[in-house]
Amino acid sequence: MADALKIGIAGLGTVGASLARILTTRSNELAITCGRAIEITAVTARDRSRDRGVDLSRAEWFVSPEEMAEKADIDVFVELMGGAEGAADRSVRAALSRGLHVVTANKALLARCGVELAAIAEEKGVLLNFEAAVAGGIPVIKALRESLTGNTISRIYGIMNGTCNYILTRMEKEGLSFEACLKEAQRLGYAEADPTFDIEGNDTAHKLAILTTLAFGTQIAADQIYLEGISNISIEDIHAAADLGYRIKLLGVAQRTESGIEQRVHPTMVPHDSVIAQVDGVTNAVAIESDILGELLMVGPGAGGNATASAVLGDIADIAKSRPGAQRVPVLGKPAATLEVYQQAKMQSHEGGYFIRLTVLDRAGVFANVATQMAQNGISLESIVQRANGGSASDAKTIILVTHATMEDSVRKAVAGIKGGNYLSGEPQVIRIERPKAL
Ligand code: NAP
Ligand code: HSE
């Protein structure tokens, strides 16, 4: 049997501690599968005294991830701390520069400087693996980087944040408050250290940016993603969507258009009978539309210690099985230097259906004015209904409009016109509608 693969784990939180437990309890099976043992020889975290639920006394403790990357006797540096900058960035660069393989689950870091890191890895002839960075345990990176070679991809989209899907599902099915659901997602280890990244859509945007690069061969452009989170979604929206035959999901979507690549993250109404609408709780789903294969939908656990550690472990096992000096699959699917400049399609040109919920004062002419604003902007309506505000003593009424496919720019102009009418009570709610092809 070949020499053991020595790994150093930086970060022993939800994911790092799960990984250490799995490596410890499954060491014999892993050695047989990989043809060599995998040993944890170095570890680091902030608090040395904390019980991690696993015996790590045989591993050398380092006071900082940077020191571990520079000095530890390891073959693989496993970064499971998080953060787009700081210790994660410095230690990953140090490890790659030293010629160590790196495995990370850090989508924020990759979204910020993944191309640069890929270039260092390629120059040093080492692997930079990051399966766990997108959609938890779903092997979507491997699918894009290897299995779909030769396909031209036209659209990739999905539910990529377990915390948001967990919140939306429990709000809808159990009527729980947004805050209570978020707290539970944090307790279960799904949320980011700063959960704003989850609920405001940044985490989905980081993941989408990585997928866009793998799918379309362009440089990572996380700062050019249209972004809306779910903090603005009320139980009223969820119920109204259900009445119309839809469910609300936070989707990340990247698609080729005539003017460039459209990348967007926003709450989305999907038809109730589509497969993606049935994806509940912490589960994620990624759909890929390509010319040779057709439609592929991958569904699985999107967050949590074991689900994420499973993907990290797969990356480590790939390194354990790889031969020194062997040809490497480029980190981002294509050599970093050949990635094309990202050309952004403007959000104003997005075309699709829209749900618009207005709370209006109950005055004569309001309904007609709303319809006029729609007509003046060339928007064709699928439905328009007016409802009394359930139980409310005020004279406010709710108007719900669903449009046929129209341009984002037209909807923005129509909503601006409605806002100028001085009959609104509260901000209009606008939710885009997505119709998955066959799924
Ligand atoms: P976590 O529970 O907050 O754990 C972070 C770990 O990193 C802790 O052990 C912490 O030390 C250590 N750490 C943080 N800053 C450090 C520093 N400057 N120096 C040394 N150690 C440091 O986070 P997590 O949920 O495991 O997530 C880790 C990474 O995986 C993140 O990039 C996250 O986005 C990604 N990820 C997480 C999930 C998930 O479901 N949780 C899924 C996919 C990807 P202490 O324990 O001593 O505080
Ligand atoms: N906070 C992330 C989520 C972890 O909820 O999906 C997995 O990337």
Coordinates of C-alpha atoms and ligand atoms in Angstrom, one line a residue:
M1 CA 0.0 0.0 0.0
A2 CA 1.2 3.5 -0.8
D3 CA 2.3 6.0 1.9
A4 CA -0.6 7.5 3.9
L5 CA -2.0 10.8 2.6
K6 CA -1.4 13.4 5.3
I7 CA -4.0 16.0 5.7
G8 CA -4.2 19.2 7.8
I9 CA -7.7 20.5 8.7
A10 CA -8.1 24.3 9.3
G11 CA -11.4 24.8 11.0
L12 CA -13.1 22.3 13.3
G13 CA -16.6 23.7 13.3
T14 CA -19.8 22.1 11.8
V15 CA -18.0 20.8 8.7
G16 CA -14.5 20.3 10.0
A17 CA -15.5 18.3 13.1
S18 CA -17.9 16.1 11.0
L19 CA -15.0 15.5 8.5
A20 CA -12.6 14.6 11.3
R21 CA -15.2 12.2 12.8
I22 CA -15.8 10.4 9.5
L23 CA -12.1 10.1 8.7
T24 CA -11.6 8.6 12.1
T25 CA -14.4 6.2 12.2
R26 CA -14.1 5.0 8.5
S27 CA -10.3 4.9 8.3
N28 CA -10.1 1.2 7.3
E29 CA -12.7 1.4 4.5
L30 CA -11.2 4.5 3.2
A31 CA -7.7 3.0 3.1
I32 CA -9.0 0.1 1.0
T33 CA -11.0 2.3 -1.4
C34 CA -8.2 4.9 -1.9
G35 CA -5.4 2.4 -1.9
R36 CA -3.7 4.3 1.0
A37 CA -4.6 5.5 4.4
I38 CA -5.8 9.1 5.0
E39 CA -4.3 10.5 8.3
I40 CA -5.1 13.8 10.0
T41 CA -1.7 15.0 11.0
A42 CA -2.3 18.7 11.7
V43 CA -5.3 20.7 12.8
T44 CA -6.1 24.3 13.8
A45 CA -9.1 26.3 15.0
R46 CA -9.4 29.4 17.1
D47 CA -10.2 27.7 20.4
R48 CA -7.9 24.9 21.3
S49 CA -9.8 23.9 24.4
R50 CA -13.1 23.3 22.7
D51 CA -14.4 19.7 22.6
R52 CA -14.8 18.7 19.0
G53 CA -16.4 15.3 19.7
V54 CA -13.5 13.5 18.2
D55 CA -10.0 12.5 19.4
L56 CA -7.5 14.6 17.6
S57 CA -4.7 14.2 20.1
R58 CA -2.4 12.5 17.5
A59 CA -2.6 15.5 15.2
E60 CA -0.2 18.4 15.7
W61 CA -2.0 21.6 16.8
F62 CA -1.0 24.8 15.0
V63 CA -1.7 28.3 16.4
S64 CA -2.8 29.7 13.1
P65 CA -3.9 28.4 9.7
E66 CA -1.1 30.3 8.0
E67 CA 1.5 28.6 10.2
M68 CA -0.1 25.2 9.4
A69 CA 0.0 25.9 5.7
E70 CA 3.6 26.9 5.8
K71 CA 5.1 24.4 8.2
A72 CA 2.9 21.3 8.8
D73 CA 4.0 17.9 7.5
I74 CA 1.0 17.5 5.2
D75 CA 0.1 16.7 1.6
V76 CA -3.3 18.3 1.6
F77 CA -4.5 21.6 3.3
V78 CA -8.2 21.4 4.0
E79 CA -9.7 24.8 4.6
L80 CA -13.0 24.8 6.5
M81 CA -13.0 28.1 8.3
G82 CA -14.9 30.3 5.9
G83 CA -14.6 34.0 5.0
A84 CA -13.7 35.6 1.6
E85 CA -10.6 37.3 3.0
G86 CA -8.3 37.1 6.0
A87 CA -7.0 33.8 7.4
A88 CA -8.7 31.6 4.8
D89 CA -7.3 33.6 1.9
R90 CA -3.8 33.8 3.3
S91 CA -3.5 30.2 4.3
V92 CA -4.9 28.8 1.0
R93 CA -2.5 30.9 -1.0
A94 CA 0.4 29.8 1.3
A95 CA -0.5 26.2 0.9
L96 CA -0.9 26.3 -2.9
S97 CA 2.4 28.3 -3.2
R98 CA 4.1 25.6 -1.1
G99 CA 2.9 22.9 -3.6
L100 CA 0.2 21.4 -1.3
H101 CA -3.1 20.2 -2.6
V102 CA -6.0 22.2 -1.2
V103 CA -9.6 21.2 -0.5
T104 CA -12.1 23.9 0.5
A105 CA -15.8 24.4 1.0
N106 CA -15.4 28.2 0.9
K107 CA -17.6 29.6 -1.8
A108 CA -17.1 33.2 -0.6
L109 CA -13.3 32.9 -1.1
L110 CA -13.7 31.2 -4.5
A111 CA -16.2 33.8 -5.7
R112 CA -13.8 36.6 -4.8
C113 CA -10.5 35.2 -6.1
G114 CA -11.1 31.6 -7.5
V115 CA -9.4 32.4 -10.8
E116 CA -6.3 33.6 -9.1
L117 CA -6.2 30.6 -6.8
A118 CA -6.8 28.3 -9.8
A119 CA -3.9 29.9 -11.6
I120 CA -1.5 29.2 -8.7
A121 CA -2.7 25.6 -8.4
E122 CA -2.2 25.0 -12.1
E123 CA 1.3 26.6 -12.0
K124 CA 2.3 24.4 -9.0
G125 CA 0.7 21.3 -10.5
V126 CA -1.5 20.6 -7.5
L127 CA -5.3 20.1 -7.1
L128 CA -7.7 22.7 -5.7
N129 CA -10.9 20.9 -5.1
F130 CA -14.1 22.5 -3.9
E131 CA -17.1 20.2 -4.4
A132 CA -18.6 21.2 -1.0
A133 CA -18.6 24.9 -2.0
V134 CA -21.8 24.5 -4.1
A135 CA -25.0 22.8 -3.1
G136 CA -23.5 20.9 -0.2
G137 CA -23.4 17.1 -0.8
I138 CA -24.6 17.3 -4.5
P139 CA -21.7 16.4 -6.8
V140 CA -22.4 19.3 -9.2
I141 CA -18.8 20.5 -9.6
K142 CA -17.7 17.1 -10.7
A143 CA -20.7 16.8 -13.1
L144 CA -19.8 20.2 -14.7
R145 CA -16.0 19.8 -14.7
E146 CA -15.9 16.2 -15.9
S147 CA -19.2 14.4 -16.7
L148 CA -20.6 17.1 -19.0
T149 CA -17.5 17.6 -21.1
G150 CA -18.4 18.5 -24.7
N151 CA -21.9 19.7 -23.9
T152 CA -22.8 23.3 -24.6
I153 CA -24.8 24.6 -21.6
S154 CA -27.6 27.1 -22.1
R155 CA -29.0 27.5 -18.6
I156 CA -28.1 26.4 -15.1
Y157 CA -30.3 27.2 -12.1
G158 CA -31.5 25.9 -8.8
I159 CA -32.0 26.1 -5.1
M160 CA -28.5 26.5 -3.7
N161 CA -29.0 27.7 -0.2
G162 CA -30.3 25.2 2.4
T163 CA -31.0 27.8 5.0
C164 CA -33.4 29.8 2.8
N165 CA -35.2 26.8 1.5
Y166 CA -35.6 25.5 5.0
I167 CA -37.0 28.9 6.1
L168 CA -39.4 29.1 3.2
T169 CA -40.6 25.5 3.6
R170 CA -41.3 25.8 7.3
M171 CA -43.0 29.2 6.9
E172 CA -45.3 27.7 4.3
K173 CA -46.0 24.3 5.8
E174 CA -46.0 25.1 9.5
G175 CA -46.9 28.8 9.6
L176 CA -43.7 29.5 11.6
S177 CA -42.2 33.0 11.7
F178 CA -39.2 33.9 9.5
E179 CA -37.1 34.6 12.7
A180 CA -38.0 31.2 14.3
C181 CA -37.1 29.3 11.2
L182 CA -33.8 31.1 10.8
K183 CA -32.9 30.4 14.4
E184 CA -33.5 26.7 13.9
A185 CA -31.4 26.7 10.7
Q186 CA -28.6 28.2 12.7
R187 CA -29.0 25.6 15.5
L188 CA -28.8 22.8 12.9
G189 CA -25.5 24.1 11.5
Y190 CA -27.0 25.2 8.1
A191 CA -26.4 28.9 8.2
E192 CA -23.3 30.9 7.5
A193 CA -21.4 32.5 10.5
D194 CA -23.2 35.7 9.4
P195 CA -26.7 34.5 8.3
T196 CA -27.2 37.7 6.4
F197 CA -25.2 36.0 3.6
D198 CA -27.9 33.3 3.4
I199 CA -31.1 35.3 3.7
E200 CA -29.9 38.3 1.5
G201 CA -28.9 35.9 -1.3
N202 CA -25.1 36.5 -1.2
D203 CA -24.3 32.8 -0.5
T204 CA -26.4 31.7 -3.5
A205 CA -24.7 34.4 -5.6
H206 CA -21.3 33.1 -4.6
K207 CA -22.3 29.6 -5.6
L208 CA -24.0 30.8 -8.8
A209 CA -20.8 32.7 -9.8
I210 CA -18.8 29.5 -9.5
L211 CA -21.3 27.5 -11.5
T212 CA -21.5 30.1 -14.2
T213 CA -17.7 29.9 -14.7
L214 CA -17.8 26.1 -14.9
A215 CA -20.8 26.1 -17.2
F216 CA -19.9 28.9 -19.6
G217 CA -16.1 29.1 -19.4
T218 CA -16.0 32.7 -18.3
Q219 CA -14.2 34.5 -15.5
I220 CA -15.9 34.5 -12.1
A221 CA -18.2 37.6 -11.9
A222 CA -19.9 37.4 -8.5
D223 CA -20.2 41.2 -8.4
Q224 CA -22.3 41.3 -11.6
I225 CA -25.2 39.2 -10.3
Y226 CA -28.6 40.7 -9.8
L227 CA -29.4 40.0 -6.2
E228 CA -32.5 39.9 -4.0
G229 CA -32.9 37.9 -0.8
I230 CA -35.9 36.4 1.0
S231 CA -36.1 38.8 4.0
N232 CA -38.8 40.7 2.2
I233 CA -41.0 37.6 1.6
S234 CA -44.1 37.5 3.8
I235 CA -46.4 34.7 4.7
E236 CA -49.0 36.7 2.7
D237 CA -46.8 36.3 -0.5
I238 CA -46.4 32.5 0.2
H239 CA -50.2 32.1 0.6
A240 CA -51.0 34.2 -2.5
A241 CA -48.5 32.2 -4.5
A242 CA -50.1 28.9 -3.3
D243 CA -53.6 30.2 -4.3
L244 CA -52.2 30.8 -7.8
G245 CA -50.6 27.4 -8.1
Y246 CA -47.0 28.4 -7.3
R247 CA -44.4 28.0 -4.6
I248 CA -41.8 30.5 -3.7
K249 CA -38.1 29.4 -3.9
L250 CA -34.9 31.4 -3.7
L251 CA -33.4 30.5 -7.1
G252 CA -30.0 31.3 -8.6
V253 CA -30.2 31.3 -12.4
A254 CA -27.5 31.8 -15.1
Q255 CA -28.4 31.6 -18.7
R256 CA -26.9 32.6 -22.1
T257 CA -28.8 35.3 -23.9
E258 CA -28.2 37.1 -27.1
S259 CA -26.6 40.1 -25.2
G260 CA -24.4 38.1 -22.8
I261 CA -24.9 35.9 -19.7
E262 CA -27.7 36.7 -17.3
Q263 CA -26.9 35.9 -13.7
R264 CA -29.6 36.5 -11.1
V265 CA -30.6 35.5 -7.6
H266 CA -34.1 36.3 -6.3
P267 CA -37.2 34.8 -4.7
T268 CA -39.0 33.0 -7.6
M269 CA -42.5 31.6 -8.1
V270 CA -42.3 28.2 -9.7
P271 CA -45.3 26.1 -10.7
H272 CA -46.5 23.9 -7.9
D273 CA -46.3 20.8 -10.1
S274 CA -42.7 21.3 -11.2
V275 CA -40.1 19.0 -9.6
I276 CA -38.1 22.0 -8.2
A277 CA -41.2 23.2 -6.4
Q278 CA -41.3 19.9 -4.4
V279 CA -37.7 20.4 -3.1
D280 CA -38.2 21.1 0.5
G281 CA -36.3 21.9 3.7
V282 CA -32.5 22.0 3.6
T283 CA -32.5 20.0 0.3
N284 CA -30.9 21.7 -2.7
A285 CA -31.5 21.2 -6.4
V286 CA -29.4 22.2 -9.5
A287 CA -30.8 21.9 -13.0
I288 CA -28.5 22.0 -16.0
E289 CA -29.8 22.4 -19.6
S290 CA -27.3 21.3 -22.3
D291 CA -27.4 20.4 -25.9
I292 CA -26.1 16.8 -25.9
L293 CA -27.5 15.5 -22.6
G294 CA -30.6 17.6 -22.4
E295 CA -31.9 18.4 -18.9
L296 CA -30.2 17.1 -15.8
L297 CA -31.6 17.7 -12.3
M298 CA -29.5 16.9 -9.3
V299 CA -31.3 17.0 -5.9
G300 CA -29.7 16.3 -2.5
P301 CA -28.8 17.6 1.0
G302 CA -27.5 21.2 0.6
A303 CA -26.0 22.0 4.0
G304 CA -25.1 20.5 7.4
G305 CA -22.1 18.9 8.8
N306 CA -22.3 15.4 7.3
A307 CA -23.7 16.4 3.9
T308 CA -20.9 18.9 3.4
A309 CA -18.2 16.6 4.9
S310 CA -19.3 14.0 2.4
A311 CA -18.3 16.3 -0.5
V312 CA -15.1 17.3 1.2
L313 CA -14.2 13.7 1.7
G314 CA -14.9 12.9 -1.9
D315 CA -12.4 15.6 -2.9
I316 CA -9.8 14.2 -0.5
A317 CA -10.3 10.7 -1.8
D318 CA -9.7 12.0 -5.4
I319 CA -6.4 13.4 -4.3
A320 CA -5.5 10.1 -2.4
K321 CA -6.2 8.2 -5.7
S322 CA -4.4 10.6 -8.0
R323 CA -0.9 9.7 -9.3
P324 CA 1.9 12.2 -8.8
G325 CA 2.7 14.0 -12.1
A326 CA -0.6 12.9 -13.7
Q327 CA -2.5 15.2 -16.0
R328 CA -4.9 17.3 -13.8
V329 CA -8.5 18.4 -14.7
P330 CA -8.2 22.2 -14.7
V331 CA -9.6 23.7 -11.5
L332 CA -12.4 25.7 -13.2
G333 CA -13.0 23.3 -16.1
K334 CA -10.7 25.2 -18.4
P335 CA -7.1 26.5 -17.7
A336 CA -7.5 29.7 -15.7
A337 CA -5.7 31.7 -18.4
T338 CA -8.2 30.7 -21.1
L339 CA -11.4 31.7 -19.2
E340 CA -13.2 34.3 -21.3
V341 CA -14.1 37.8 -20.1
Y342 CA -17.6 37.7 -18.6
Q343 CA -20.1 39.6 -20.7
Q344 CA -23.1 40.7 -18.6
A345 CA -26.7 40.7 -19.9
K346 CA -28.5 43.6 -18.2
M347 CA -31.3 42.7 -15.8
Q348 CA -33.6 45.3 -17.4
S349 CA -33.7 43.0 -20.5
H350 CA -34.8 39.9 -18.5
E351 CA -37.9 38.5 -19.9
G352 CA -40.4 36.4 -17.9
G353 CA -43.7 36.4 -16.0
Y354 CA -44.2 38.6 -12.9
F355 CA -46.3 38.4 -9.8
I356 CA -47.1 41.9 -8.4
R357 CA -48.9 42.4 -5.1
L358 CA -50.2 45.9 -4.3
T359 CA -51.8 47.1 -1.1
V360 CA -54.0 50.0 -2.2
L361 CA -56.4 52.5 -0.6
D362 CA -60.0 51.6 -1.5
R363 CA -60.8 54.5 -3.8
A364 CA -62.7 54.7 -7.0
G365 CA -60.4 54.5 -10.1
V366 CA -57.5 52.7 -8.5
F367 CA -58.1 49.4 -10.2
A368 CA -58.5 51.2 -13.6
N369 CA -55.3 53.2 -13.0
V370 CA -53.3 50.0 -12.2
A371 CA -54.6 48.4 -15.4
T372 CA -53.7 51.6 -17.4
Q373 CA -50.1 51.6 -16.1
M374 CA -49.8 48.0 -17.3
A375 CA -51.2 48.7 -20.7
Q376 CA -49.1 51.8 -21.2
N377 CA -46.0 49.8 -20.6
G378 CA -47.1 47.0 -23.0
I379 CA -47.7 44.5 -20.3
S380 CA -50.2 41.8 -21.0
L381 CA -51.9 40.4 -17.9
E382 CA -52.7 36.7 -17.2
S383 CA -54.8 37.7 -14.2
I384 CA -55.8 40.6 -12.0
V385 CA -57.7 40.1 -8.7
Q386 CA -58.7 42.4 -5.9
R387 CA -59.1 41.1 -2.4
A388 CA -60.3 42.6 0.8
N389 CA -57.6 42.7 3.4
G390 CA -58.6 39.8 5.6
G391 CA -59.7 41.1 9.0
S392 CA -58.1 44.4 8.6
A393 CA -60.1 47.4 9.8
S394 CA -58.4 49.7 7.4
D395 CA -59.9 50.5 4.0
A396 CA -56.8 49.0 2.3
K397 CA -57.4 46.3 -0.4
T398 CA -54.9 43.9 -2.0
I399 CA -54.5 43.7 -5.8
I400 CA -52.6 40.8 -7.2
L401 CA -51.5 40.8 -10.8
V402 CA -49.8 38.0 -12.8
T403 CA -48.3 39.0 -16.1
H404 CA -47.6 37.1 -19.2
A405 CA -43.9 37.1 -20.3
T406 CA -42.7 40.7 -20.4
M407 CA -39.5 42.7 -20.0
E408 CA -38.2 43.6 -16.5
D409 CA -37.8 47.2 -17.7
S410 CA -41.5 47.4 -18.5
V411 CA -42.4 46.1 -15.1
R412 CA -40.1 48.5 -13.3
K413 CA -41.7 51.4 -15.3
A414 CA -45.2 50.3 -14.6
V415 CA -44.5 49.9 -10.9
A416 CA -42.9 53.3 -10.8
G417 CA -46.1 54.7 -12.4
I418 CA -48.3 53.0 -9.9
K419 CA -46.1 54.4 -7.0
G420 CA -46.7 57.9 -8.4
G421 CA -50.4 57.4 -8.2
N422 CA -50.6 58.2 -4.4
Y423 CA -53.0 55.3 -3.7
L424 CA -50.5 52.7 -2.4
S425 CA -50.4 51.7 1.3
G426 CA -47.0 50.1 1.6
E427 CA -44.3 49.0 -0.9
P428 CA -45.4 46.9 -3.9
Q429 CA -44.1 43.4 -3.9
V430 CA -42.7 42.0 -7.2
I431 CA -41.7 38.4 -7.6
R432 CA -40.4 36.9 -10.8
I433 CA -42.0 33.7 -12.2
E434 CA -39.8 31.0 -13.7
R435 CA -41.1 28.1 -15.7
P436 CA -38.6 25.2 -15.6
K437 CA -38.6 23.3 -19.0
A438 CA -39.7 19.8 -18.3
L439 CA -38.8 19.6 -14.7
Ligands
NAP1 P1 -18.2 27.0 11.6 O1 -19.1 26.0 12.2 O2 -18.4 28.4 12.0 O3 -16.7 26.6 11.8 C1 -15.6 27.4 11.5 C2 -14.4 26.8 12.1 O4 -13.3 27.6 11.6 C3 -14.4 26.9 13.6 O5 -13.8 25.7 14.1 C4 -13.5 28.1 13.9 O6 -12.7 27.9 15.1 C5 -12.5 28.0 12.8 N1 -12.0 29.4 12.4 C6 -12.6 30.5 12.0 N2 -11.7 31.5 11.9 C7 -10.5 31.0 12.1 C8 -9.2 31.5 12.2 N3 -9.0 32.8 11.8 N4 -8.2 30.7 12.5 C9 -8.4 29.5 12.9 N5 -9.6 28.9 12.9 C10 -10.7 29.6 12.5 O7 -18.4 27.0 10.0 P2 -18.9 25.7 9.1 O8 -20.3 25.8 9.0 O9 -18.2 24.5 9.5 O10 -18.4 26.2 7.7 C11 -17.0 26.1 7.3 C12 -16.9 26.4 5.8 O11 -17.7 25.5 5.0 C13 -17.4 27.8 5.4 O12 -16.6 28.3 4.3 C14 -18.8 27.6 4.9 O13 -19.3 28.5 4.0 C15 -18.6 26.2 4.2 N6 -19.8 25.4 4.1 C16 -20.6 25.2 5.2 C17 -21.7 24.4 5.1 C18 -22.6 24.1 6.3 O14 -23.6 23.5 6.1 N7 -22.2 24.4 7.5 C19 -22.0 23.8 3.9 C20 -21.2 24.1 2.8 C21 -20.1 24.9 2.9 P3 -13.5 27.7 16.6 O15 -14.3 26.5 16.5 O16 -12.4 27.6 17.5 O17 -14.3 29.0 16.7
HSE2 N1 -25.2 28.4 4.6 C1 -25.2 27.5 3.4 C2 -26.6 27.1 3.1 C3 -24.3 26.3 3.7 O1 -27.5 27.2 4.0 O2 -26.9 26.5 2.1 C4 -24.2 25.4 2.5 O3 -23.4 26.1 1.6

